[in-house]
XYZ file of C-alpha atoms in Angstrom:
662
model
C -11.422 31.583 8.776
C -12.979 34.279 10.953
C -14.985 36.582 8.726
C -15.178 40.330 9.214
C -17.728 42.972 8.295
C -17.009 44.760 5.059
C -15.196 48.087 5.412
C -14.514 50.989 3.040
C -10.973 49.649 2.738
C -12.374 46.361 1.456
C -14.091 48.197 -1.407
C -10.653 49.130 -2.708
C -9.505 45.507 -2.484
C -12.209 44.519 -4.976
C -10.935 43.688 -8.458
C -13.060 45.566 -10.979
C -13.670 43.247 -13.900
C -14.271 44.956 -17.236
C -15.871 43.890 -20.512
C -14.784 40.412 -21.632
C -14.021 40.037 -25.359
C -14.132 36.437 -26.639
C -11.657 34.700 -28.877
C -13.170 33.618 -32.216
C -13.535 29.978 -31.130
C -15.432 31.056 -28.012
C -13.246 29.036 -25.646
C -11.741 32.005 -23.820
C -11.971 35.770 -23.398
C -9.595 38.641 -22.870
C -10.768 40.918 -20.069
C -9.360 44.033 -18.366
C -9.179 43.814 -14.572
C -8.462 46.894 -12.469
C -6.790 46.730 -9.070
C -5.991 49.620 -6.756
C -3.023 50.762 -4.717
C -4.433 52.984 -1.969
C -1.007 54.205 -0.900
C -0.204 55.274 -4.466
C -3.788 56.559 -4.790
C -4.401 55.003 -8.198
C -5.703 51.995 -10.054
C -4.063 49.927 -12.780
C -5.852 47.826 -15.404
C -4.276 44.617 -16.650
C -5.474 42.274 -19.399
C -6.155 38.640 -18.516
C -6.991 35.629 -20.619
C -9.806 33.632 -18.981
C -10.765 30.218 -20.369
C -14.241 28.716 -20.195
C -12.836 26.444 -17.460
C -12.074 29.489 -15.310
C -8.304 29.538 -15.742
C -7.073 33.144 -15.639
C -3.637 34.151 -16.958
C -2.223 37.694 -17.099
C -1.289 38.946 -20.554
C 0.020 42.450 -19.957
C 2.429 44.092 -17.545
C 1.208 45.038 -14.052
C 2.771 48.511 -14.141
C 0.852 49.966 -17.129
C -2.822 50.600 -17.726
C -4.029 48.240 -20.470
C -7.675 48.369 -21.555
C -10.091 48.008 -24.510
C -8.941 44.640 -25.922
C -9.831 43.592 -29.478
C -8.925 40.131 -30.812
C -8.288 39.469 -34.494
C -10.204 36.798 -36.454
C -7.303 34.359 -36.265
C -7.359 34.497 -32.467
C -3.609 35.082 -32.453
C -3.323 38.820 -31.740
C -4.891 41.267 -29.334
C -4.926 45.026 -29.852
C -5.496 47.318 -26.881
C -4.765 50.785 -25.571
C -2.087 51.335 -22.954
C -1.366 54.345 -20.804
C 2.202 54.672 -19.561
C 2.468 57.389 -16.936
C -0.082 59.945 -15.828
C 0.940 62.733 -18.198
C 0.940 60.975 -21.559
C -2.169 59.862 -23.487
C -2.999 56.202 -24.066
C -1.559 54.664 -27.240
C -2.417 51.690 -29.440
C -0.535 48.423 -28.794
C -0.601 44.944 -30.357
C 0.688 41.705 -28.880
C 0.563 37.990 -29.614
C -1.806 35.948 -27.483
C 0.899 33.311 -27.346
C 3.056 35.652 -25.267
C 5.843 38.132 -25.841
C 6.111 41.879 -25.537
C 3.441 44.258 -26.724
C 4.493 46.722 -29.411
C 3.198 50.250 -29.860
C 1.506 50.820 -33.203
C 1.347 54.417 -34.408
C 1.704 57.588 -32.358
C -1.379 59.641 -31.600
C -0.692 63.002 -29.909
C -4.032 63.067 -28.044
C -4.291 59.319 -27.538
C -6.132 56.350 -29.024
C -9.449 54.704 -28.128
C -11.739 51.853 -29.161
C -9.530 49.706 -31.443
C -11.145 47.083 -33.692
C -9.568 44.665 -36.141
C -10.700 44.607 -39.736
C -12.334 41.249 -40.564
C -9.388 40.062 -42.665
C -6.834 41.065 -40.028
C -5.011 43.379 -42.444
C -5.413 46.450 -40.266
C -6.950 48.106 -37.270
C -9.424 50.908 -36.836
C -8.918 53.275 -33.935
C -10.380 56.599 -32.831
C -8.096 59.489 -31.969
C -8.929 63.129 -31.241
C -7.637 66.015 -33.290
C -8.117 69.716 -32.693
C -10.925 71.148 -34.801
C -8.582 73.830 -36.180
C -5.661 71.373 -36.655
C -7.153 68.399 -38.488
C -4.067 66.205 -38.855
C -1.790 64.373 -36.448
C 1.286 66.529 -37.004
C -0.354 69.914 -36.485
C -2.392 68.620 -33.540
C 0.854 67.440 -31.904
C 2.403 70.876 -32.375
C -0.717 72.617 -31.074
C -0.803 70.350 -28.007
C 2.753 71.269 -27.101
C 2.066 74.956 -27.672
C -0.965 74.856 -25.402
C 0.987 73.049 -22.688
C 3.688 75.743 -22.832
C 1.260 78.671 -22.806
C 0.826 80.628 -19.568
C -2.779 81.461 -20.529
C -5.234 78.751 -19.518
C -8.448 80.621 -20.206
C -11.411 78.729 -21.634
C -13.519 80.640 -24.124
C -16.724 79.543 -25.822
C -19.946 80.625 -27.470
C -21.382 77.094 -27.474
C -24.333 75.948 -25.389
C -22.600 72.612 -24.761
C -19.090 73.425 -23.596
C -18.304 70.908 -20.853
C -19.391 67.411 -19.836
C -19.296 65.735 -16.402
C -15.723 66.704 -15.461
C -14.119 67.806 -18.732
C -14.221 70.835 -20.998
C -14.958 70.824 -24.725
C -13.394 74.238 -25.318
C -10.115 72.729 -26.550
C -11.972 71.791 -29.745
C -11.161 68.079 -29.730
C -13.013 65.974 -32.314
C -12.475 62.246 -32.780
C -11.308 60.994 -36.170
C -11.294 57.381 -37.297
C -7.917 56.036 -38.422
C -6.954 52.877 -40.262
C -3.653 51.597 -38.902
C -1.240 49.133 -40.467
C -0.113 46.900 -37.560
C 3.188 46.037 -39.225
C 4.327 49.591 -40.006
C 2.258 51.786 -37.690
C 1.160 53.949 -40.615
C -2.156 55.653 -39.805
C -4.597 56.838 -42.486
C -7.311 59.284 -41.475
C -10.629 57.955 -42.842
C -12.552 61.080 -41.782
C -10.137 63.907 -42.702
C -12.736 66.722 -42.684
C -14.840 65.504 -39.763
C -15.693 68.131 -37.099
C -18.670 66.668 -35.211
C -18.675 65.020 -31.794
C -18.749 61.243 -31.466
C -20.240 59.498 -28.425
C -19.581 61.436 -25.224
C -18.923 58.376 -23.041
C -18.238 54.992 -24.664
C -16.579 55.588 -28.010
C -15.531 51.938 -28.399
C -19.199 50.934 -28.310
C -20.288 53.549 -30.834
C -19.242 51.770 -34.052
C -19.180 48.500 -35.982
C -17.547 47.071 -39.120
C -19.486 45.253 -41.848
C -18.721 41.500 -41.998
C -17.068 41.851 -45.411
C -14.999 44.823 -44.231
C -16.447 47.175 -46.841
C -18.151 49.694 -44.555
C -18.171 51.202 -41.082
C -21.201 52.438 -39.147
C -21.047 54.704 -36.106
C -23.144 57.213 -34.208
C -22.298 60.866 -33.711
C -23.972 64.245 -33.372
C -26.109 65.423 -36.270
C -25.488 69.063 -35.345
C -22.531 71.420 -35.239
C -21.608 74.068 -32.662
C -23.058 76.053 -30.953
C -25.241 73.016 -30.083
C -28.495 74.874 -29.602
C -29.911 71.361 -29.783
C -28.227 67.967 -29.469
C -29.201 65.168 -31.832
C -27.402 61.904 -32.572
C -27.537 59.999 -35.827
C -26.114 56.803 -37.303
C -23.574 57.348 -40.095
C -22.006 54.976 -42.582
C -18.564 55.332 -44.120
C -16.791 53.301 -46.838
C -13.709 51.494 -45.584
C -11.648 53.657 -47.953
C -12.779 56.725 -45.999
C -14.461 59.939 -47.070
C -17.468 61.882 -45.879
C -19.733 59.958 -43.459
C -23.384 59.798 -44.555
C -26.237 59.822 -42.030
C -28.827 57.051 -42.436
C -31.803 59.078 -41.219
C -30.825 62.735 -40.711
C -34.373 63.897 -39.963
C -35.263 60.875 -37.836
C -35.435 60.386 -34.058
C -33.164 62.713 -32.048
C -31.176 59.783 -30.653
C -29.955 57.040 -33.000
C -27.160 54.978 -31.507
C -24.991 51.859 -31.454
C -25.306 50.406 -34.969
C -24.587 46.693 -35.433
C -24.312 44.806 -38.731
C -26.253 41.564 -39.162
C -24.131 38.422 -39.708
C -25.005 38.380 -43.430
C -24.252 42.098 -43.747
C -27.674 42.824 -45.263
C -28.914 45.108 -42.515
C -28.015 47.351 -39.609
C -29.759 47.341 -36.233
C -29.527 50.371 -33.986
C -31.383 51.972 -31.092
C -33.594 55.057 -31.205
C -35.172 57.347 -28.619
C -37.894 59.790 -29.564
C -38.288 62.184 -26.628
C -34.677 63.241 -26.084
C -33.831 65.635 -24.523
C -37.208 66.516 -22.969
C -37.311 63.064 -21.367
C -33.796 61.684 -21.381
C -34.899 58.287 -20.041
C -37.287 57.598 -22.917
C -37.141 53.892 -23.668
C -34.845 52.647 -26.399
C -36.450 50.907 -29.403
C -34.490 48.730 -31.798
C -34.770 49.525 -35.509
C -33.567 47.496 -38.493
C -32.338 49.267 -41.631
C -32.000 47.300 -44.873
C -28.704 48.357 -46.435
C -29.860 47.848 -50.025
C -33.296 49.477 -49.932
C -32.621 51.842 -46.967
C -36.025 50.781 -45.657
C -36.476 50.714 -41.889
C -38.628 48.561 -39.629
C -39.253 48.675 -35.873
C -38.288 45.571 -33.902
C -39.271 46.357 -30.296
C -41.799 49.181 -30.636
C -44.383 47.469 -28.423
C -41.942 46.236 -25.763
C -41.917 48.455 -22.652
C -38.278 47.954 -21.704
C -35.000 49.389 -23.005
C -32.487 47.059 -24.701
C -28.823 47.708 -23.922
C -25.670 46.259 -25.462
C -27.344 44.382 -28.325
C -25.240 42.015 -30.406
C -26.087 39.547 -33.168
C -25.862 35.798 -32.790
C -24.896 33.654 -35.779
C -28.512 32.725 -36.581
C -29.517 36.403 -36.789
C -31.059 36.552 -33.304
C -30.277 39.580 -31.174
C -28.935 39.142 -27.661
C -29.112 42.071 -25.254
C -29.667 43.002 -21.637
C -32.512 45.160 -20.328
C -33.542 46.445 -16.929
C -36.591 44.693 -15.519
C -37.858 44.849 -11.916
C -34.525 46.143 -10.556
C -32.580 43.379 -12.315
C -30.875 43.291 -15.699
C -31.253 39.837 -17.262
C -30.343 38.692 -20.753
C -32.955 38.690 -23.519
C -33.024 37.145 -26.989
C -35.047 38.422 -29.939
C -35.241 35.769 -32.643
C -35.597 36.678 -36.345
C -39.197 37.589 -37.102
C -40.261 37.589 -33.432
C -41.970 40.598 -31.859
C -41.356 39.819 -28.179
C -37.918 39.294 -26.616
C -37.572 36.231 -24.386
C -35.665 36.342 -21.097
C -32.828 33.824 -20.777
C -30.318 33.236 -18.031
C -30.893 34.043 -14.390
C -31.646 37.438 -12.827
C -28.988 39.634 -11.316
C -27.213 42.359 -13.259
C -25.620 41.459 -16.597
C -23.371 43.522 -18.844
C -22.136 43.345 -22.421
C -23.346 40.062 -23.946
C -20.877 38.644 -26.455
C -22.310 35.684 -28.459
C -19.875 33.097 -29.827
C -20.360 30.524 -32.641
C -21.188 27.535 -30.412
C -24.346 29.235 -29.128
C -22.933 30.397 -25.816
C -22.841 34.018 -24.647
C -20.046 35.582 -22.627
C -20.930 38.510 -20.338
C -20.290 40.013 -16.917
C -22.503 39.114 -13.975
C -22.894 40.825 -10.602
C -25.387 41.226 -7.760
C -25.824 43.375 -4.668
C -23.678 40.909 -2.759
C -21.163 39.966 -5.455
C -18.800 42.174 -7.500
C -18.763 41.657 -11.259
C -17.079 38.560 -12.683
C -16.789 37.006 -16.139
C -19.795 34.766 -16.778
C -20.933 32.397 -19.518
C -24.495 31.517 -20.543
C -24.809 28.169 -22.290
C -27.105 27.356 -25.197
C -29.847 26.292 -22.748
C -29.831 29.633 -20.922
C -27.966 28.470 -17.827
C -25.544 31.088 -16.451
C -22.302 30.164 -14.762
C -19.815 32.536 -13.163
C -16.462 31.679 -14.727
C -13.828 33.924 -13.155
C -13.022 34.257 -9.482
C -10.986 37.427 -9.182
C -12.856 38.366 -5.992
C -13.498 34.940 -4.492
C -10.735 35.156 -1.878
C -11.938 38.556 -0.671
C -15.586 37.488 -0.517
C -14.601 34.469 1.567
C -13.335 36.882 4.234
C -16.460 39.031 4.377
C -19.490 38.690 6.608
C -22.228 40.305 4.503
C -25.755 40.801 5.772
C -28.847 39.341 4.181
C -30.651 41.099 1.333
C -34.437 41.274 0.930
C -36.557 42.351 -2.018
C -39.466 44.159 -0.315
C -42.650 45.648 -1.784
C -45.032 48.265 -0.388
C -47.786 50.616 -1.537
C -46.454 54.004 -2.599
C -47.749 57.078 -4.422
C -51.033 56.685 -6.334
C -51.524 53.279 -4.707
C -48.816 51.746 -6.906
C -46.567 48.916 -5.798
C -43.036 50.167 -5.142
C -39.964 47.960 -4.796
C -37.091 48.475 -2.364
C -34.000 46.526 -1.431
C -33.318 45.977 2.254
C -29.751 45.190 3.277
C -29.493 44.009 6.851
C -26.469 44.257 9.134
C -24.701 40.984 9.897
C -26.293 39.389 12.939
C -29.610 41.170 12.401
C -32.225 40.288 15.040
C -35.821 41.253 14.138
C -36.807 41.137 17.820
C -34.892 44.350 18.585
C -35.028 47.797 16.982
C -32.410 49.125 14.595
C -31.480 52.473 13.083
C -32.528 52.988 9.453
C -30.567 54.556 6.601
C -32.230 55.331 3.264
C -29.734 54.937 0.385
C -31.446 57.050 -2.304
C -30.332 56.564 -5.904
C -29.627 59.318 -8.420
C -30.967 59.995 -11.875
C -33.823 60.475 -11.122
C -34.406 57.925 -13.896
C -31.960 55.395 -12.551
C -32.395 52.399 -10.291
C -30.864 50.699 -7.318
C -30.482 47.371 -9.052
C -29.285 43.945 -8.066
C -25.715 45.089 -8.597
C -22.548 45.732 -6.631
C -21.804 49.426 -6.080
C -18.155 50.504 -5.706
C -19.076 53.756 -3.908
C -22.623 53.815 -2.485
C -22.395 50.265 -1.252
C -25.323 49.300 0.980
C -23.345 46.480 2.621
C -20.706 48.960 3.824
C -23.461 51.131 5.308
C -25.182 48.136 6.892
C -21.907 46.964 8.450
C -22.152 49.937 10.824
C -25.244 48.381 12.412
C -27.875 49.936 10.161
C -30.787 48.532 8.217
C -30.309 50.051 4.763
C -33.329 50.688 2.539
C -32.928 51.478 -1.164
C -36.346 52.552 -2.470
C -36.934 52.453 -6.223
C -39.394 55.317 -6.177
C -41.627 56.594 -8.990
C -39.304 57.876 -11.694
C -36.977 54.886 -11.410
C -36.134 52.876 -14.491
C -36.907 49.177 -15.136
C -40.685 49.368 -14.580
C -41.582 50.820 -17.955
C -41.759 54.197 -19.593
C -44.719 55.676 -17.745
C -43.436 54.768 -14.287
C -40.245 56.687 -15.106
C -41.973 59.560 -16.897
C -44.626 60.291 -14.247
C -42.400 62.595 -12.158
C -41.522 64.988 -14.996
C -42.016 68.561 -13.805
C -42.608 67.425 -10.199
C -39.372 65.929 -8.923
C -40.253 66.271 -5.252
C -43.774 64.850 -5.384
C -44.238 61.085 -5.844
C -40.634 60.117 -4.981
C -40.962 61.854 -1.600
C -44.287 60.110 -1.000
C -42.563 56.795 -1.757
C -39.700 57.424 0.680
C -42.187 58.243 3.430
C -44.349 55.229 2.544
C -41.330 52.918 2.571
C -40.362 54.318 5.977
C -43.886 53.745 7.306
C -43.854 50.203 5.952
C -40.647 49.412 7.825
C -41.881 51.002 11.044
C -44.990 48.833 10.860
C -42.782 45.741 10.661
C -41.517 46.620 14.129
C -37.715 46.472 13.886
C -36.927 50.117 13.084
C -36.351 52.767 15.762
C -38.403 55.823 14.710
C -35.973 58.127 16.527
C -32.918 56.856 14.660
C -33.580 57.229 10.938
C -31.473 58.964 8.280
C -31.637 59.782 4.565
C -28.632 59.848 2.250
C -28.338 60.318 -1.487
C -26.233 61.651 -4.329
C -27.100 63.706 -7.420
C -30.899 63.459 -7.780
C -30.744 61.396 -4.575
C -29.164 64.478 -3.013
C -32.014 66.554 -4.423
C -34.537 64.289 -2.738
C -32.614 64.565 0.544
C -32.687 68.375 0.275
C -36.399 68.317 -0.539
C -37.257 65.931 2.306
C -35.440 67.922 5.002
C -37.594 70.897 4.076
C -40.692 68.719 4.046
C -40.307 66.662 7.231
C -38.580 66.510 10.617
C -38.887 62.755 10.969
C -35.261 61.995 10.081
C -32.504 62.410 12.647
C -29.781 63.047 10.069
C -29.283 63.650 6.359
C -26.411 63.378 3.879
C -26.574 65.303 0.597
C -23.804 64.407 -1.872
C -23.566 66.340 -5.160
C -27.217 67.205 -4.649
C -29.372 69.463 -6.805
C -30.699 72.042 -4.346
C -31.613 75.034 -6.522
C -33.369 74.028 -9.743
C -32.813 77.399 -11.410
C -29.111 77.183 -10.591
C -28.853 74.046 -12.711
C -28.673 76.227 -15.792
C -24.964 76.287 -14.922
C -24.897 72.532 -15.564
C -23.062 70.956 -18.478
C -26.354 69.948 -20.142
C -29.137 72.528 -20.096
C -31.060 70.827 -22.898
C -34.355 69.312 -21.757
C -34.442 71.147 -18.439
C -37.968 72.401 -19.069
C -39.306 68.843 -19.215
C -37.571 67.803 -16.018
C -38.162 70.960 -14.019
C -41.640 71.954 -15.192
C -40.864 74.928 -17.425
C -38.297 77.464 -18.550
C -37.489 80.346 -16.184
C -38.581 82.956 -18.743
C -41.943 81.235 -19.193
C -42.946 79.823 -15.808
C -40.533 80.576 -12.987
C -43.123 79.645 -10.350
C -43.344 76.100 -11.747
C -39.615 75.653 -11.243
C -39.625 77.166 -7.760
C -42.514 74.923 -6.728
C -40.158 71.940 -6.503
C -36.842 73.704 -5.793
C -35.524 72.816 -2.298
C -33.841 76.138 -1.563
C -37.125 77.914 -2.298
C -38.657 75.929 0.587
C -36.216 76.323 3.452
C -38.507 77.179 6.375
C -38.794 73.529 7.382
C -35.099 72.696 7.091
C -34.024 71.653 10.584
C -32.396 68.235 10.033
C -28.645 67.933 10.764
C -27.135 67.606 7.292
C -23.756 66.620 5.903
C -23.183 68.360 2.551
C -20.558 66.900 0.173
C -19.498 68.295 -3.206
C -16.641 68.236 -5.704
C -15.293 71.304 -7.482
C -15.054 69.524 -10.837
C -18.693 68.435 -10.845
C -20.090 70.049 -13.989
C -23.356 68.085 -13.961
C -24.462 69.323 -10.510
C -22.350 72.429 -10.055
C -20.541 72.989 -6.775
C -22.608 76.059 -5.874
C -25.576 73.727 -5.399
C -23.945 72.203 -2.330
C -22.458 75.459 -1.082
C -25.854 77.163 -1.239
C -27.546 74.459 0.819
C -24.750 74.480 3.370
C -24.860 78.279 3.632
C -28.620 78.285 4.203
C -28.408 75.617 6.894
C -25.619 77.403 8.746
C -27.466 80.724 8.516
C -30.509 79.058 10.059
C -28.435 77.578 12.876
C -29.003 73.980 11.732
C -26.251 71.463 12.464
C -24.406 71.126 9.169
C -20.986 70.025 7.951
C -19.385 70.704 4.555
C -16.961 68.308 2.880
C -15.487 69.821 -0.290
C -13.148 68.024 -2.698
C -11.222 70.377 -5.016
C -9.922 67.471 -7.126
C -13.129 65.427 -7.573
C -16.154 65.696 -9.824
C -19.617 64.168 -9.555
C -18.145 60.942 -8.146
C -15.403 60.436 -5.570
C -12.980 58.278 -7.533
C -9.563 58.593 -5.891
C -8.952 55.851 -3.308
C -7.749 58.095 -0.483
C -10.509 60.647 -1.083
C -12.990 57.772 -1.045
C -11.749 56.522 2.319
C -12.023 60.068 3.667
C -15.543 60.327 2.194
C -16.559 57.113 3.954
C -15.160 58.323 7.287
C -17.218 61.476 6.967
C -20.321 59.652 5.744
C -20.312 56.901 8.367
C -19.151 59.302 11.075
C -22.161 61.557 10.454
C -24.522 58.620 10.745
C -22.829 57.472 13.952
C -23.083 60.928 15.467
C -26.853 61.133 15.104
C -28.033 57.530 14.977
C -25.694 56.128 17.627
C -25.279 59.108 19.990
C -23.208 57.175 22.532
C -20.595 56.176 19.966
C -17.208 57.858 20.198
C -16.423 59.544 16.892
C -13.711 62.067 16.173
C -14.056 62.164 12.393
C -17.364 64.032 12.333
C -17.076 65.652 15.737
C-alpha cells in the first residue's frame, strides 16, 4: 500500500471513540463510536460491543444518534439516549444486549441525559430539564410548544451568568432527576422543587448511586440566580426523592464528582479552593464518612489534579492525571498518601475498574486517535479496539519529538515537535507554532480532531507546540505564575523555543509563523504587537481586548486572570491587552471567529481585524455565523483548513500557487 500524507479530509474519516462502559463480568464494554458524513455535514454515534479479545459488534442502528450507555447489573440490558432527527430532543431507550430492537422508555419534552441503572435493576435514573417556571413534564411540554410557536425570540435576563459557550440560559432550564420504570415508562420526579443548575458540561459524570441503592449523590450549584458568585457543592438525596442536602455548604467553592466506596461507608469527591480567581487550581480528593459526616483529605500534598476517579473492589481509587504533557493512570491504595503511576504514558480517559482487577479506559497519543484500551492487573496497557487501524495504515505521519529548552525565569519548558514526512535535518524548513488555549491547558500526547499538528506538518512544516508557563501538568505554581500577566512568561517561552530551534540549524528564520486559538489566539495577538520575527500569524477565536471580555459568558474570576477589575485598576488590564499595544502590529494575520462564541465574543476578532486593516497590514477575516468557539461542522472545518493552510502557504511558501487565500 502506498501511504499518503494526512489531509483535513482524513480527520473526518477518523472514528471518534467515546467512553467505554464495561459489562459486570468485565469481559466486554459498550462504547459509542461517532462517524461523519461530510456530504450530509453531520456525525452519527452508534453503540458497539467490544470484547476483551478486540471483537467489535454494532448494537444500535446506524441512522440514529445513540450515546451514554449504561449496563444493568445482570449484564443483559443497556440503557442509552437516542436522538432521532435534528429537531427533536434525545430520549431514553433500553435494549437487550442479546439483540433485538431498542424501545423508548418515557417521554421527556426537553430530552434525557446521563441514564444509570439502579443496583437491583428495578429502574433507571435519568436527568431531564424542566423550565424553572413549569416544574413538571406536562407543563414544560406545553411551554416548549408555545415558545416554538411564538414570533418573539427575545432573550431577557438580570443574571450575571446567562449563557455558556454556545447556549443561552435565559430559557430557565433546570435539570431534574427522574426515576423511570423500564417496563412501563412511568417517570417519577425525585427533585420536584429543584431550581439550581447541575453540571454545565458532563451531567452523566456528575452523580453516583450508593451500592445498596438507598441514596444518590451529585454535584450542582450552591447558589441561585442572579449568580453573583458561582459555587458548586455535593448533594445527597434519598432514593425516594425529596429535597437534596448539601454535604458541606460552606466548604470549598468547587466540590464535584462524588463516588461511593464499594462498601457504601463513604463518599469521595474532588475540591478546588481558588475558584474562580484561579480556575485551574489543582483538584484534591476528599473522603466523607457517611455516618459521622467527618471529612479527610486524600491527596492534599500531591501536586497534580486527579480526573475521572473510580473505586476498585479493594477500595483503591483509580484515576488519570496530567503529568509532563501526558495523562497516565494512577492508583491510590487505601491508607496511602501518594498515588502510584500504572500503565504506560500517552493520554488516558475514563478508567473503569472491573472485578478481575483490570481497568478499561480509552487511550490515545499525538499519532493515534482514541481507542478502547485495557490495563491488566500488572499495569500493562493494551489497545483493544481497532476502529481506526485501516485509516492509520494509509497515512504517512511524521516523527514526533519531545524537546526541552530553557524558558522564562530559567525554567525548563517542554514542547512537542511534529516533523513533516521525509524530514531532512540537513536542509532548512519553515516553522509553525501551534499554540494551545486555556491558558491553563496543555498540548498533550493526544490526538486533536481540529488543531492537529500532523495535518499542519503534512504541508511541509516543522510544527512546534510549546507548553509555556501557565500550562497544566507541571504543578500548581507553574500554571499559576502567569496570573495577571498573560503576555509575559508565555511570550518569553515562545521566543525561547523559537531560538532553540534556530540554533539546531534546520529552521529558516525568514519562514516562521504563529497560530493559536482562544488564549492561543491571545498570545498570537500579543506577539504580533511585540515582534516582527514571524512572517505570518493566525488568530482563531482569540482574546484581543481584555476589557472586552466582560461580554464573555463567565466574568467571574476575571480580576485574577487579567490583573484587576476595570473600576479598580484599568491600567493593569491594559498593560497586557493586545489591542492597547497596536503600534508594533505589522505581521500578516488571518483572523477567524464564530458568531456563536460566547466565551471569546466575536467582537474580539472583529476588533483585531479592523485595527490591522486600518493600519494597512495584510489581514484576512474568516467569519462563521453558525459556529461557536470551535469549528465543529465537517464542511466548515474543511473550509477552515483551506483558509488556515492557505495562509501559511502564502507567506511561508511564496512560490506556491494558492487560490484559497489569494
